[in-house]
């Protein structure tokens, strides 16, 4: 039986990644600071990051889809914190029955947030 999933995304700089996600309300998971590895959590999810110092953000195709039950509130929180929404990812209802928006993190990992419409 599968119970959880913790996606792993590349990061160039642990401090930059930590600061970006902390601004969105994530906190560090665990008590050990692993070199080249970062685990962050918010509510019911965790995202893990591995160091990839030479990744070119223009060639990074890391993506995750995160479901939420309060998309309007979360979207407004990010706007209020001056977190940039992807230019092609504004909050809108999609034909497939989801209300979604997207952001890029500092390493161009695409995070799409969605809720049933």
mmCIF file of C-alpha atoms in Angstrom:
data_model
loop_
_atom_site.group_PDB
_atom_site.id
_atom_site.type_symbol
_atom_site.label_atom_id
_atom_site.label_comp_id
_atom_site.label_asym_id
_atom_site.label_seq_id
_atom_site.Cartn_x
_atom_site.Cartn_y
_atom_site.Cartn_z
ATOM 1 C CA UNK A 1 0.000 0.000 0.000
ATOM 2 C CA UNK A 2 1.358 3.423 -0.959
ATOM 3 C CA UNK A 3 0.913 6.067 1.724
ATOM 4 C CA UNK A 4 2.867 9.224 0.864
ATOM 5 C CA UNK A 5 4.982 10.842 -1.793
ATOM 6 C CA UNK A 6 7.793 13.320 -1.247
ATOM 7 C CA UNK A 7 9.010 14.765 -4.545
ATOM 8 C CA UNK A 8 12.709 15.598 -4.849
ATOM 9 C CA UNK A 9 13.647 18.705 -6.805
ATOM 10 C CA UNK A 10 17.050 20.136 -7.727
ATOM 11 C CA UNK A 11 18.418 23.234 -6.016
ATOM 12 C CA UNK A 12 21.558 25.254 -6.629
ATOM 13 C CA UNK A 13 21.784 26.991 -3.258
ATOM 14 C CA UNK A 14 20.263 25.558 -0.098
ATOM 15 C CA UNK A 15 19.978 28.946 1.629
ATOM 16 C CA UNK A 16 18.184 30.541 -1.331
ATOM 17 C CA UNK A 17 15.778 27.602 -1.619
ATOM 18 C CA UNK A 18 15.100 27.593 2.128
ATOM 19 C CA UNK A 19 14.393 31.344 2.138
ATOM 20 C CA UNK A 20 12.022 31.150 -0.844
ATOM 21 C CA UNK A 21 9.930 28.307 0.534
ATOM 22 C CA UNK A 22 9.958 29.709 4.066
ATOM 23 C CA UNK A 23 8.411 32.882 2.655
ATOM 24 C CA UNK A 24 5.564 30.677 1.373
ATOM 25 C CA UNK A 25 5.041 29.210 4.851
ATOM 26 C CA UNK A 26 7.131 26.035 4.626
ATOM 27 C CA UNK A 27 9.287 24.945 7.558
ATOM 28 C CA UNK A 28 12.309 22.702 7.687
ATOM 29 C CA UNK A 29 11.527 19.070 8.445
ATOM 30 C CA UNK A 30 13.716 17.169 10.880
ATOM 31 C CA UNK A 31 16.505 18.238 13.164
ATOM 32 C CA UNK A 32 19.535 17.203 11.123
ATOM 33 C CA UNK A 33 21.050 19.602 8.590
ATOM 34 C CA UNK A 34 22.221 17.322 5.786
ATOM 35 C CA UNK A 35 24.869 18.696 3.480
ATOM 36 C CA UNK A 36 23.432 19.166 0.011
ATOM 37 C CA UNK A 37 19.922 18.089 0.998
ATOM 38 C CA UNK A 38 16.887 19.968 2.293
ATOM 39 C CA UNK A 39 13.482 18.752 3.486
ATOM 40 C CA UNK A 40 10.633 21.242 3.830
ATOM 41 C CA UNK A 41 7.014 20.799 4.833
ATOM 42 C CA UNK A 42 3.776 22.732 4.916
ATOM 43 C CA UNK A 43 0.490 21.363 6.194
ATOM 44 C CA UNK A 44 0.272 17.764 4.886
ATOM 45 C CA UNK A 45 3.079 17.804 2.291
ATOM 46 C CA UNK A 46 6.847 17.570 2.145
ATOM 47 C CA UNK A 47 9.167 18.582 -0.653
ATOM 48 C CA UNK A 48 12.776 17.390 -0.662
ATOM 49 C CA UNK A 49 15.610 19.133 -2.499
ATOM 50 C CA UNK A 50 18.982 17.818 -3.595
ATOM 51 C CA UNK A 51 21.978 19.979 -4.395
ATOM 52 C CA UNK A 52 22.706 20.403 -8.098
ATOM 53 C CA UNK A 53 24.988 23.444 -8.195
ATOM 54 C CA UNK A 54 25.539 23.368 -11.945
ATOM 55 C CA UNK A 55 21.930 23.059 -13.069
ATOM 56 C CA UNK A 56 20.943 25.674 -15.612
ATOM 57 C CA UNK A 57 17.512 26.964 -14.539
ATOM 58 C CA UNK A 58 16.631 27.447 -18.225
ATOM 59 C CA UNK A 59 17.080 23.696 -18.695
ATOM 60 C CA UNK A 60 15.385 22.541 -15.490
ATOM 61 C CA UNK A 61 12.112 20.720 -16.038
ATOM 62 C CA UNK A 62 11.359 19.904 -12.388
ATOM 63 C CA UNK A 63 7.609 20.081 -11.801
ATOM 64 C CA UNK A 64 5.152 19.113 -9.100
ATOM 65 C CA UNK A 65 1.382 19.444 -8.763
ATOM 66 C CA UNK A 66 0.131 20.254 -5.269
ATOM 67 C CA UNK A 67 -3.530 19.942 -4.357
ATOM 68 C CA UNK A 68 -5.096 22.337 -1.898
ATOM 69 C CA UNK A 69 -8.518 22.920 -0.391
ATOM 70 C CA UNK A 70 -8.077 26.696 -0.054
ATOM 71 C CA UNK A 71 -6.600 27.841 -3.342
ATOM 72 C CA UNK A 72 -8.037 31.376 -3.261
ATOM 73 C CA UNK A 73 -6.621 32.067 0.199
ATOM 74 C CA UNK A 74 -3.233 30.539 -0.613
ATOM 75 C CA UNK A 75 -3.010 32.476 -3.888
ATOM 76 C CA UNK A 76 -3.777 35.735 -2.063
ATOM 77 C CA UNK A 77 -1.181 34.908 0.610
ATOM 78 C CA UNK A 78 1.495 34.536 -2.069
ATOM 79 C CA UNK A 79 0.416 37.783 -3.742
ATOM 80 C CA UNK A 80 0.549 39.576 -0.373
ATOM 81 C CA UNK A 81 4.091 38.231 0.162
ATOM 82 C CA UNK A 82 5.184 39.455 -3.297
ATOM 83 C CA UNK A 83 5.836 35.950 -4.596
ATOM 84 C CA UNK A 84 5.690 36.056 -8.374
ATOM 85 C CA UNK A 85 3.000 34.072 -10.110
ATOM 86 C CA UNK A 86 4.155 32.435 -13.354
ATOM 87 C CA UNK A 87 3.197 34.741 -16.275
ATOM 88 C CA UNK A 88 1.262 31.875 -17.886
ATOM 89 C CA UNK A 89 -0.009 30.523 -14.572
ATOM 90 C CA UNK A 90 -2.466 33.016 -13.134
ATOM 91 C CA UNK A 91 -5.282 31.691 -10.983
ATOM 92 C CA UNK A 92 -8.077 30.429 -13.193
ATOM 93 C CA UNK A 93 -10.563 27.628 -13.648
ATOM 94 C CA UNK A 94 -9.386 25.087 -16.193
ATOM 95 C CA UNK A 95 -11.541 23.059 -18.607
ATOM 96 C CA UNK A 96 -10.539 19.852 -16.768
ATOM 97 C CA UNK A 97 -12.375 20.941 -13.609
ATOM 98 C CA UNK A 98 -9.483 22.364 -11.604
ATOM 99 C CA UNK A 99 -8.826 25.878 -10.378
ATOM 100 C CA UNK A 100 -5.055 26.334 -10.684
ATOM 101 C CA UNK A 101 -2.081 28.671 -10.599
ATOM 102 C CA UNK A 102 1.663 28.177 -10.962
ATOM 103 C CA UNK A 103 4.919 29.648 -9.696
ATOM 104 C CA UNK A 104 8.599 29.063 -10.416
ATOM 105 C CA UNK A 105 11.067 28.681 -7.574
ATOM 106 C CA UNK A 106 14.605 30.154 -7.775
ATOM 107 C CA UNK A 107 15.821 27.129 -9.755
ATOM 108 C CA UNK A 108 12.851 27.151 -12.175
ATOM 109 C CA UNK A 109 11.095 24.203 -10.607
ATOM 110 C CA UNK A 110 7.443 24.636 -11.607
ATOM 111 C CA UNK A 111 4.948 24.334 -8.775
ATOM 112 C CA UNK A 112 1.305 24.153 -9.838
ATOM 113 C CA UNK A 113 -1.348 24.404 -7.158
ATOM 114 C CA UNK A 114 -4.812 23.065 -7.865
ATOM 115 C CA UNK A 115 -8.223 22.567 -6.333
ATOM 116 C CA UNK A 116 -11.375 20.938 -7.681
ATOM 117 C CA UNK A 117 -13.595 23.678 -9.118
#
